[in-house]
Coordinates of C-alpha atoms and ligand atoms in Angstrom, one line a residue:
M1 CA 0.0 0.0 0.0
L2 CA 3.0 2.3 0.4
K3 CA 4.7 3.9 -2.5
A4 CA 8.5 3.9 -2.2
A5 CA 10.1 7.4 -2.1
A6 CA 13.3 9.0 -0.9
R7 CA 11.7 10.8 2.0
Y8 CA 9.3 10.0 4.8
E9 CA 7.2 13.2 3.9
E10 CA 6.8 12.0 0.3
V11 CA 5.6 8.6 1.3
L12 CA 3.2 10.2 3.7
A13 CA 1.9 12.6 1.1
A14 CA 1.4 9.9 -1.5
F15 CA -0.5 7.6 0.9
S16 CA -4.2 6.8 0.8
W17 CA -6.1 3.9 2.3
Q18 CA -7.5 1.4 -0.1
V19 CA -10.2 -0.4 1.8
P20 CA -13.1 -1.6 -0.3
Q21 CA -16.6 -1.9 1.1
R22 CA -16.6 -5.7 0.5
Y23 CA -13.5 -7.6 1.4
N24 CA -12.6 -11.1 2.6
I25 CA -9.2 -12.0 3.9
G26 CA -9.5 -15.6 2.7
I27 CA -10.2 -14.5 -0.9
D28 CA -7.4 -11.9 -0.8
V29 CA -4.6 -14.1 0.6
C30 CA -5.5 -17.2 -1.4
D31 CA -8.1 -17.4 -4.1
R32 CA -7.0 -14.2 -5.7
Q33 CA -3.4 -15.3 -6.0
D34 CA -1.6 -17.1 -8.8
A35 CA -2.5 -20.8 -8.2
D36 CA 0.9 -22.0 -9.4
A37 CA 3.0 -19.6 -7.3
L38 CA 4.8 -20.8 -4.2
A39 CA 2.9 -19.9 -1.0
L40 CA 4.6 -22.0 1.8
I41 CA 7.8 -23.8 2.5
H42 CA 7.3 -26.0 5.4
E43 CA 10.1 -27.7 7.3
P44 CA 8.8 -30.1 9.9
E45 CA 10.9 -31.0 12.9
D46 CA 12.6 -33.9 11.0
G47 CA 14.3 -31.4 8.7
S48 CA 12.5 -32.5 5.5
V49 CA 11.0 -29.8 3.3
R50 CA 7.5 -29.6 1.7
R51 CA 6.3 -26.9 -0.7
Y52 CA 2.7 -25.6 -1.2
S53 CA 1.4 -23.5 -4.0
F54 CA -1.5 -21.0 -3.6
G55 CA -3.6 -23.5 -5.6
D56 CA -2.8 -26.2 -2.9
I57 CA -3.9 -23.9 -0.1
A58 CA -7.0 -22.9 -2.0
R59 CA -8.2 -26.5 -2.6
Q60 CA -7.4 -27.6 1.0
S61 CA -9.0 -24.6 2.6
N62 CA -12.1 -25.2 0.4
R63 CA -12.3 -28.8 1.7
L64 CA -11.9 -27.6 5.3
A65 CA -14.6 -24.8 4.9
N66 CA -17.0 -27.5 3.5
A67 CA -16.1 -29.8 6.4
L68 CA -16.8 -27.1 9.0
L69 CA -20.1 -26.2 7.5
A70 CA -21.0 -29.9 7.2
G71 CA -20.2 -30.2 10.9
G72 CA -23.1 -27.8 11.6
L73 CA -21.3 -24.5 11.9
R74 CA -22.8 -21.3 10.6
A75 CA -21.4 -17.8 9.7
G76 CA -20.3 -16.0 12.8
D77 CA -19.5 -19.1 14.8
R78 CA -16.1 -19.2 16.5
V79 CA -13.5 -21.8 15.5
G80 CA -10.4 -22.3 17.8
I81 CA -7.2 -23.0 15.9
L82 CA -4.8 -24.7 18.3
L83 CA -1.8 -25.6 16.2
P84 CA 1.9 -24.6 15.9
Q85 CA 3.4 -23.3 12.7
R86 CA 2.4 -25.9 10.1
P87 CA 0.4 -25.9 6.8
E88 CA -2.9 -26.9 8.5
T89 CA -2.8 -23.8 10.7
A90 CA -2.7 -21.5 7.7
I91 CA -5.3 -23.6 5.9
A92 CA -7.7 -23.4 8.9
H93 CA -7.4 -19.6 9.0
V94 CA -8.2 -19.3 5.3
A95 CA -11.1 -21.8 5.5
C96 CA -12.6 -19.8 8.4
Y97 CA -12.4 -16.4 6.6
K98 CA -13.8 -17.8 3.4
A99 CA -16.7 -19.4 5.3
G100 CA -17.5 -16.3 7.4
L101 CA -16.5 -18.2 10.6
I102 CA -14.5 -16.3 13.3
A103 CA -11.0 -17.7 13.8
V104 CA -9.6 -17.8 17.4
P105 CA -5.9 -18.5 17.2
L106 CA -4.5 -20.3 20.4
F107 CA -1.0 -21.0 21.5
T108 CA 0.1 -24.6 21.8
L109 CA 2.1 -23.6 24.8
F110 CA -1.1 -23.0 26.7
G111 CA -2.1 -25.3 29.6
P112 CA -5.6 -26.5 30.4
E113 CA -6.7 -23.4 32.3
A114 CA -5.5 -20.9 29.7
L115 CA -7.2 -22.9 26.9
E116 CA -10.5 -23.4 28.9
Y117 CA -10.6 -19.6 29.6
R118 CA -10.2 -18.6 25.9
L119 CA -12.3 -21.4 24.4
G120 CA -15.1 -20.7 26.9
N121 CA -14.9 -16.9 26.7
A122 CA -15.0 -17.0 22.9
G123 CA -17.7 -19.7 22.9
C124 CA -15.9 -21.8 20.3
R125 CA -18.1 -24.3 18.5
A126 CA -15.3 -26.0 16.7
L127 CA -11.6 -26.6 17.3
V128 CA -8.9 -27.5 14.8
T129 CA -5.9 -29.1 16.6
D130 CA -3.6 -32.1 16.5
T131 CA -3.3 -35.4 18.3
E132 CA -0.6 -34.1 20.6
R133 CA -3.2 -31.8 22.2
L134 CA -6.1 -34.2 22.4
P135 CA -5.5 -35.3 26.1
V136 CA -5.8 -31.7 27.4
I137 CA -8.9 -31.1 25.2
E138 CA -10.5 -34.2 26.5
E139 CA -9.8 -33.0 30.1
I140 CA -11.5 -29.5 29.6
R141 CA -14.2 -30.5 27.2
P142 CA -16.9 -31.2 29.9
N143 CA -16.6 -27.5 30.8
L144 CA -17.0 -26.3 27.3
P145 CA -20.7 -26.8 26.4
D146 CA -20.5 -24.9 23.1
L147 CA -17.7 -27.1 21.7
S148 CA -19.3 -29.6 19.4
L149 CA -16.7 -30.4 16.7
V150 CA -13.0 -31.2 17.3
L151 CA -10.9 -31.9 14.3
A152 CA -7.4 -33.4 14.9
A153 CA -4.5 -33.3 12.5
D154 CA -2.2 -36.4 12.5
A155 CA -5.2 -38.6 13.5
A156 CA -5.5 -41.5 11.1
K157 CA -9.1 -42.1 12.0
D158 CA -11.9 -40.6 14.0
G159 CA -11.9 -41.2 17.8
G160 CA -14.4 -40.9 20.7
F161 CA -14.9 -37.1 20.8
F162 CA -12.8 -36.0 17.8
R163 CA -12.7 -36.4 14.1
S164 CA -9.6 -37.0 11.9
L165 CA -8.9 -33.7 10.1
S166 CA -7.6 -35.5 7.0
T167 CA -10.6 -37.8 6.8
A168 CA -13.0 -34.9 7.2
M169 CA -11.2 -33.0 4.5
E170 CA -11.0 -36.0 2.1
Q171 CA -14.7 -36.5 2.3
A172 CA -15.4 -32.8 1.5
S173 CA -15.4 -31.1 -1.9
D174 CA -12.4 -29.0 -2.9
R175 CA -14.8 -26.4 -4.4
F176 CA -16.3 -23.7 -2.3
T177 CA -17.9 -20.3 -2.9
P178 CA -16.4 -17.9 -0.4
L179 CA -18.6 -15.5 1.5
D180 CA -18.8 -12.0 0.0
S181 CA -18.2 -10.4 3.4
A182 CA -18.2 -6.7 4.2
A183 CA -14.7 -5.3 5.2
D184 CA -16.2 -4.5 8.6
D185 CA -17.6 -8.0 9.3
P186 CA -15.9 -9.9 12.1
A187 CA -13.0 -12.2 11.1
L188 CA -11.0 -13.2 14.2
I189 CA -10.6 -12.9 17.9
I190 CA -7.1 -12.5 19.1
Y191 CA -6.4 -12.6 22.8
T192 CA -3.9 -10.0 24.2
S193 CA -0.8 -11.4 25.7
G194 CA -2.0 -11.1 29.3
T195 CA 1.1 -9.2 30.4
T196 CA -0.8 -6.8 32.7
G197 CA -3.8 -8.9 33.7
Q198 CA -6.4 -11.4 32.4
P199 CA -6.1 -11.5 28.5
K200 CA -8.9 -9.8 26.6
G201 CA -10.3 -11.1 23.3
A202 CA -9.8 -8.4 20.6
L203 CA -12.5 -8.8 17.9
H204 CA -11.1 -7.8 14.5
A205 CA -12.9 -7.2 11.2
H206 CA -11.6 -8.5 7.8
R207 CA -10.2 -5.0 7.2
V208 CA -7.6 -5.6 9.9
L209 CA -5.3 -7.2 7.3
L210 CA -5.4 -4.1 5.0
G211 CA -4.9 -1.9 8.0
H212 CA -1.7 -3.8 8.8
L213 CA -0.1 -3.5 5.4
P214 CA 1.6 -0.1 5.8
G215 CA 2.9 -1.2 9.2
V216 CA 4.5 -4.3 7.6
E217 CA 5.7 -2.6 4.4
F218 CA 7.4 0.2 6.3
P219 CA 9.7 -1.6 8.7
Q220 CA 10.4 -4.3 6.1
E221 CA 11.8 -1.6 3.8
F222 CA 9.1 -1.3 1.2
F223 CA 8.0 -5.0 1.3
P224 CA 7.7 -6.8 -1.0
Q225 CA 10.7 -6.7 -3.3
P226 CA 11.7 -9.4 -5.9
G227 CA 13.1 -12.5 -4.2
D228 CA 11.5 -11.8 -0.8
L229 CA 10.9 -14.8 1.5
F230 CA 9.5 -14.0 5.0
W231 CA 10.0 -15.9 8.2
T232 CA 9.3 -15.4 11.9
P233 CA 9.9 -17.7 14.8
A234 CA 6.9 -16.0 16.5
D235 CA 3.9 -18.3 16.7
W236 CA 1.1 -17.7 14.2
A237 CA -1.3 -17.6 17.2
W238 CA 0.1 -14.2 18.0
I239 CA -0.8 -11.1 16.0
G240 CA 2.9 -10.7 15.4
G241 CA 3.1 -14.0 13.5
L242 CA -0.3 -14.1 11.9
I243 CA -1.0 -10.6 10.7
D244 CA 2.5 -9.1 10.7
V245 CA 4.0 -12.0 8.7
L246 CA 1.9 -14.8 7.3
L247 CA -1.2 -13.0 6.0
P248 CA 0.5 -9.8 4.6
S249 CA 3.0 -12.0 2.8
W250 CA 0.2 -13.9 1.1
H251 CA -1.7 -10.7 0.3
H252 CA 1.4 -9.8 -1.7
G253 CA 1.9 -13.3 -3.1
V254 CA 5.2 -13.7 -1.2
P255 CA 6.1 -17.1 0.1
V256 CA 6.5 -17.8 3.8
L257 CA 8.8 -20.3 5.6
S258 CA 7.1 -22.2 8.4
H259 CA 8.9 -24.3 11.0
R260 CA 7.9 -25.1 14.5
M261 CA 10.5 -24.6 17.3
R262 CA 9.3 -26.1 20.5
K263 CA 11.7 -23.8 22.2
F264 CA 13.4 -21.0 20.4
D265 CA 16.9 -22.2 19.3
P266 CA 19.1 -19.3 18.2
E267 CA 21.6 -21.4 16.3
H268 CA 18.8 -23.1 14.5
A269 CA 17.4 -19.7 13.6
F270 CA 20.6 -18.8 11.8
H271 CA 20.6 -22.3 10.2
L272 CA 17.1 -21.8 8.8
I273 CA 17.7 -18.3 7.5
A274 CA 20.8 -19.6 5.6
K275 CA 19.3 -22.9 4.4
H276 CA 16.2 -21.4 2.9
G277 CA 17.6 -18.0 1.9
V278 CA 15.2 -16.1 4.1
R279 CA 15.2 -12.4 3.1
N280 CA 12.8 -10.8 5.6
A281 CA 12.1 -11.6 9.2
F282 CA 10.2 -10.4 12.2
L283 CA 12.4 -11.2 15.2
P284 CA 11.1 -10.1 18.6
P285 CA 13.6 -8.6 21.0
T286 CA 13.7 -11.7 23.2
A287 CA 14.7 -13.8 20.1
L288 CA 17.3 -11.3 19.2
K289 CA 18.8 -11.3 22.7
L290 CA 19.3 -15.1 22.4
M291 CA 20.7 -14.8 18.9
R292 CA 23.2 -12.2 20.2
Q293 CA 24.7 -14.9 22.4
V294 CA 25.6 -17.1 19.3
E295 CA 29.3 -16.8 18.6
N296 CA 30.6 -15.8 15.1
P297 CA 27.4 -16.4 13.1
K298 CA 28.9 -14.7 10.0
G299 CA 31.7 -17.2 10.0
R300 CA 29.4 -20.2 10.5
W301 CA 26.5 -19.5 8.2
D302 CA 26.1 -17.9 4.8
Y303 CA 23.1 -15.6 4.8
A304 CA 22.0 -12.3 3.1
M305 CA 18.9 -10.8 4.6
R306 CA 17.2 -7.7 3.1
S307 CA 15.0 -6.5 6.0
I308 CA 14.4 -7.3 9.7
G309 CA 11.7 -5.8 11.8
S310 CA 11.3 -6.1 15.6
G311 CA 8.6 -5.2 18.1
G312 CA 6.4 -6.2 20.9
E313 CA 9.0 -4.9 23.4
T314 CA 11.7 -2.3 23.5
L315 CA 14.5 -3.1 21.0
G316 CA 17.1 -0.8 22.4
A317 CA 20.4 0.6 21.1
E318 CA 22.5 -2.5 22.0
L319 CA 20.5 -4.9 19.8
L320 CA 20.5 -2.3 17.0
E321 CA 24.3 -2.2 17.0
W322 CA 24.5 -6.0 17.1
G323 CA 22.1 -6.2 14.1
Q324 CA 24.3 -3.9 12.1
E325 CA 27.4 -6.1 12.7
T326 CA 25.6 -9.4 12.2
F327 CA 23.3 -8.7 9.3
G328 CA 24.8 -5.5 7.8
L329 CA 21.4 -3.8 8.1
T330 CA 19.4 -1.8 10.5
I331 CA 16.8 -3.7 12.5
N332 CA 13.7 -1.6 12.2
E333 CA 11.7 -1.4 15.4
F334 CA 8.0 -1.0 15.3
Y335 CA 5.2 -0.6 17.8
G336 CA 1.6 -1.6 18.2
Q337 CA -0.7 -3.8 20.2
T338 CA -3.2 -6.5 19.6
E339 CA -6.1 -4.1 19.6
C340 CA -4.5 -1.7 17.1
N341 CA -1.2 -3.0 15.7
L342 CA 1.8 -1.6 13.8
V343 CA 1.2 2.1 14.0
V344 CA 4.7 3.4 14.7
G345 CA 7.9 2.2 13.1
N346 CA 11.3 2.8 11.6
C347 CA 12.3 2.5 7.9
A348 CA 16.0 3.1 8.0
S349 CA 16.4 3.8 4.3
I350 CA 14.3 6.9 4.5
L351 CA 14.3 7.8 8.2
P352 CA 17.6 8.1 10.0
V353 CA 17.2 5.7 13.0
R354 CA 17.5 7.2 16.4
P355 CA 18.8 4.5 18.7
G356 CA 16.2 3.9 21.4
A357 CA 13.3 5.5 19.5
M358 CA 10.5 3.3 18.1
G359 CA 10.2 5.4 14.9
R360 CA 7.5 7.7 13.6
A361 CA 3.9 7.2 12.8
V362 CA 3.5 4.7 10.0
P363 CA 1.8 6.4 7.1
G364 CA -2.0 5.9 7.4
H365 CA -2.1 6.1 11.2
D366 CA -2.6 9.2 13.3
V367 CA -0.7 8.6 16.5
R368 CA -0.5 11.3 19.2
I369 CA 0.6 11.8 22.8
V370 CA -2.6 12.6 24.7
D371 CA -3.7 13.1 28.3
D372 CA -6.2 10.8 30.0
S373 CA -9.2 12.6 28.4
G374 CA -7.8 12.4 24.9
N375 CA -6.4 15.9 24.6
I376 CA -3.2 16.2 22.4
L377 CA -0.2 17.2 24.5
P378 CA 2.7 19.4 23.3
A379 CA 5.8 17.9 21.8
G380 CA 8.2 16.6 24.4
S381 CA 5.6 15.7 27.0
V382 CA 5.3 12.3 28.4
G383 CA 1.7 11.0 28.0
N384 CA -0.5 8.2 26.7
V385 CA 0.1 6.9 23.2
G386 CA -3.3 7.5 21.5
I387 CA -4.4 6.4 18.1
R388 CA -7.2 8.4 16.4
K389 CA -10.5 6.5 15.9
G390 CA -11.6 5.5 12.5
D391 CA -8.3 3.7 11.7
P392 CA -8.8 0.5 9.5
V393 CA -6.5 -1.4 11.7
M394 CA -8.4 -0.7 14.9
F395 CA -10.3 -3.6 16.6
L396 CA -14.1 -3.7 16.7
E397 CA -14.5 -4.4 20.4
Y398 CA -13.4 -6.6 23.3
W399 CA -15.4 -9.8 22.8
R400 CA -18.4 -9.8 25.1
N401 CA -16.9 -7.0 27.3
P402 CA -18.5 -3.6 26.6
E403 CA -17.1 -2.1 29.8
A404 CA -13.5 -2.8 28.8
T405 CA -14.2 -1.6 25.3
A406 CA -15.7 1.7 26.6
A407 CA -12.7 2.2 28.9
K408 CA -10.3 1.8 26.0
F409 CA -11.3 5.1 24.4
A410 CA -11.2 8.8 25.4
G411 CA -12.3 11.6 23.2
D412 CA -11.2 10.9 19.6
F413 CA -8.5 8.4 20.6
L414 CA -7.9 4.8 21.5
L415 CA -5.7 4.8 24.6
T416 CA -3.0 2.1 24.3
G417 CA -2.1 2.0 28.0
D418 CA 1.5 2.9 27.1
Q419 CA 3.4 6.0 28.0
A420 CA 5.7 7.7 25.5
R421 CA 7.2 11.0 24.5
Q422 CA 7.3 12.4 20.9
D423 CA 10.2 14.6 20.0
G424 CA 10.2 17.7 17.8
E425 CA 10.9 15.6 14.7
G426 CA 8.0 13.2 15.3
Y427 CA 9.9 10.2 16.7
F428 CA 8.2 8.3 19.5
W429 CA 10.2 7.3 22.6
F430 CA 8.7 4.5 24.7
V431 CA 8.6 5.1 28.4
G432 CA 6.7 2.1 29.7
R433 CA 3.3 0.6 30.2
V434 CA 1.3 2.8 32.5
D435 CA 1.5 0.0 35.1
D436 CA 5.3 -0.4 34.7
V437 CA 6.3 3.2 35.1
I438 CA 8.3 3.6 38.3
T439 CA 7.8 6.6 40.6
S440 CA 11.0 7.3 42.6
S441 CA 11.9 10.5 44.5
G442 CA 9.4 12.4 42.5
Y443 CA 10.8 11.1 39.1
R444 CA 8.8 8.9 36.7
I445 CA 11.2 6.4 35.3
G446 CA 10.5 4.0 32.5
P447 CA 12.0 0.5 32.8
A448 CA 12.9 0.3 29.1
E449 CA 15.9 2.7 29.2
I450 CA 17.4 1.1 32.2
E451 CA 17.0 -2.4 30.8
D452 CA 18.6 -1.3 27.6
C453 CA 21.6 0.1 29.5
L454 CA 21.9 -3.2 31.6
L455 CA 22.1 -5.2 28.4
K456 CA 25.1 -3.2 27.3
H457 CA 27.1 -4.7 30.1
P458 CA 29.1 -7.6 28.7
A459 CA 28.0 -10.0 31.5
I460 CA 24.3 -9.6 31.1
A461 CA 22.0 -11.7 28.9
M462 CA 18.5 -10.5 30.0
A463 CA 17.2 -7.8 32.3
A464 CA 13.9 -6.7 33.8
V465 CA 13.5 -3.6 35.9
I466 CA 10.6 -2.8 38.3
G467 CA 9.8 -0.4 41.1
V468 CA 9.8 -1.9 44.7
P469 CA 8.1 -0.2 47.6
D470 CA 10.6 2.1 49.4
P471 CA 9.7 4.2 52.5
L472 CA 11.8 7.1 51.5
R473 CA 11.4 7.3 47.7
T474 CA 7.9 5.8 47.2
E475 CA 9.6 3.2 44.9
A476 CA 13.2 2.2 44.4
V477 CA 14.5 0.7 41.1
K478 CA 15.2 -3.0 41.2
A479 CA 16.8 -5.0 38.5
F480 CA 16.4 -8.8 37.9
L481 CA 19.3 -10.0 35.8
V482 CA 20.2 -13.2 34.0
A483 CA 23.9 -13.4 33.6
K484 CA 25.6 -14.9 30.5
P485 CA 26.6 -18.5 30.9
G486 CA 29.9 -19.0 32.9
V487 CA 29.8 -15.5 34.5
P488 CA 30.0 -15.7 38.3
A489 CA 26.9 -13.7 39.4
D490 CA 28.0 -12.4 42.8
A491 CA 28.0 -9.2 44.9
G492 CA 31.1 -7.9 43.0
L493 CA 29.3 -8.1 39.7
A494 CA 26.2 -6.5 41.2
A495 CA 28.2 -3.5 42.4
E496 CA 30.0 -3.2 39.1
I497 CA 26.6 -3.2 37.3
Q498 CA 25.2 -0.5 39.6
Q499 CA 28.2 1.7 38.9
F500 CA 27.8 0.9 35.1
V501 CA 24.3 2.3 35.0
K502 CA 25.0 5.2 37.3
T503 CA 27.7 6.5 35.0
R504 CA 25.6 6.0 31.8
L505 CA 22.1 7.1 32.9
A506 CA 21.0 9.5 35.7
A507 CA 22.0 8.8 39.3
H508 CA 18.3 8.4 40.3
E509 CA 17.9 5.6 37.7
Y510 CA 20.5 3.2 38.8
P511 CA 19.1 0.0 40.4
R512 CA 19.4 0.2 44.2
H513 CA 18.6 -3.5 44.3
V514 CA 20.0 -6.1 42.1
E515 CA 19.0 -9.8 42.0
F516 CA 20.4 -12.5 39.8
V517 CA 17.9 -15.1 38.5
D518 CA 18.1 -18.0 36.1
T519 CA 15.0 -17.0 34.1
L520 CA 12.5 -14.2 33.9
P521 CA 8.7 -14.8 33.9
M522 CA 7.5 -14.4 30.3
T523 CA 4.2 -14.6 28.4
A524 CA 3.9 -17.1 25.6
T525 CA 4.8 -14.2 23.3
G526 CA 8.1 -13.7 25.0
K527 CA 7.2 -10.6 26.9
I528 CA 8.6 -10.0 30.4
M529 CA 5.8 -10.1 33.0
R530 CA 7.0 -7.3 35.3
R531 CA 3.7 -7.6 37.3
E532 CA 4.8 -11.1 38.4
L533 CA 8.1 -9.8 39.6
R534 CA 6.3 -7.0 41.4
A535 CA 3.8 -9.4 43.1
K536 CA 6.7 -11.6 44.3
E537 CA 8.5 -8.6 45.7
I538 CA 5.5 -7.4 47.6
E539 CA 4.9 -10.9 49.0
R540 CA 8.5 -11.0 50.1
Q541 CA 8.2 -7.6 51.9
D542 CA 5.0 -8.7 53.6
R543 CA 6.8 -11.8 54.9
S544 CA 9.8 -9.9 56.3
Ligands
ATP1 P1 -2.3 -7.4 27.9 O1 -2.9 -6.3 27.1 O2 -3.1 -8.6 28.0 O3 -1.7 -7.0 29.2 P2 0.0 -7.1 26.1 O4 -0.3 -5.6 26.1 O5 1.4 -7.5 26.3 O6 -1.0 -7.9 27.0 P3 0.0 -7.3 23.2 O7 -1.1 -6.7 22.6 O8 0.6 -8.6 22.7 O9 -0.4 -7.7 24.7 O10 1.3 -6.4 23.4 C1 1.2 -5.0 23.1 C2 2.1 -4.2 24.0 O11 3.4 -4.5 23.8 C3 2.0 -2.7 23.8 O12 0.9 -2.1 24.3 C4 3.3 -2.3 24.4 O13 3.2 -2.2 25.9 C5 4.3 -3.4 24.1 N1 5.1 -3.1 22.9 C6 4.8 -3.3 21.6 N2 5.8 -2.8 20.8 C7 6.7 -2.2 21.6 C8 7.9 -1.5 21.4 N3 8.4 -1.4 20.2 N4 8.5 -1.0 22.5 C9 8.1 -1.2 23.7 N5 6.9 -1.9 24.0 C10 6.2 -2.4 22.9
MG2 MG1 -2.2 -4.6 26.1

């Protein structure tokens, strides 16, 4: 949707939304494409490789759409998709969109409680999954009265409460007339990561994909270009995998690499990029922090990437520099949230990157710093990141939660729940989630800047910063640190690190308390759950 130009202002001036009245994601990403063109390269865990054309995806999604309707589902019904990166996941999404069913992507990492909450909250009538997950579904099924159809990939034949996905598809026709949906009709419910509390189901319309395009094309340096091949280790159950990578690639007819990593393996990431000639990637900061620990990747693998985007958490100057060395390109940070994604970003070829800044508003999105009532604040002020209503990428509502939906808006703006500052040139600087901002001796401190500084210390692999209750200062800064392997994590190192931050940032920002840990609590999307660290800390103080 973006037209390439030499300057940001020119790209902005040339931009206009192209969102037709009637639009269906399934038709767009599949039926409309060249049937012979390559859509998917799938590498299962055994290292073999399978290729799928758009024609293959069209026929298989037609079969599944027919099977779902034959199973009693009707337009508007919800279908859970509980699968890792594999062809059936993409096929299930396309089938739902074409049939007017609402897709509910679910992480395979979820345990019974997390699954029961989401399947129950969304009222899913069908579930597409695989045999590995059948025991947990069997366990929670009695509590899910709406769930009447379970289709299992890898099942050779039907069982007690489930049907074999392949049998159901074989018995269905490979012809299907997709629903001529309105762009505003509901298409999917994606649950937020649950970093700050109980996850909320964000209901999105078909237009969400068109709304995402500028935010993908910008940080991926005017995606697509000839020869592009997109990959992300992020799960397709997350908006970052599904609508930032898989579906926009297919909208543009660009192939995607799919591979399931049970646990992110940074060496294997380099291997995959080199083996398949991956040109574009979305690599969340957590993945980059692990890849940064791999020694001498340039000497060990032969790769040539064209664009890398990162987002979901602060990228920081340290990873930016590492990206330059390792890939010879600038990792473009972007920012958004499940409810309204990819609205701020970098595009290094036309916007000089400012290390630490998330970038400028992506063309098409009106992003402002506003107060709690939705009034625009002057440049330089810290305030809420607000996105002006009427944006095609904006969600419809929180599923069955009108109170939360109403609370999300103020005046003309959606309030993201994040605090940031916009400088005179329009760059946004992330301060922190409203809940994560630390109040210490009258200062408001964002954890992001301190965490970035901590990562610059050669002994540190991961860092999380929170405020802990302090009688003198309201809150004091505390850092939880994961040391690199082989580094003795002792009092000497703690003191050295405190000094390191003091000399680089302001004196009031250095962590008065430092604790070394083996791991940090993270969501399934790899986000640090600072609220868990805070809760533990308060518990500890109560005990002492
Ligand atoms: P929940 O809303 O359930 O607490 P969540 O907000 O983590 O979970 P997501 O929608 O997956 O769920 O994450 C969006 C949030 O991630 C943003 O609101 C912001 O706090 C953070 N985020 C996204 N991009 C960036 C970025 N570039 N820098 C810093 N933080 C980011
Ligand atoms: Mg959120």
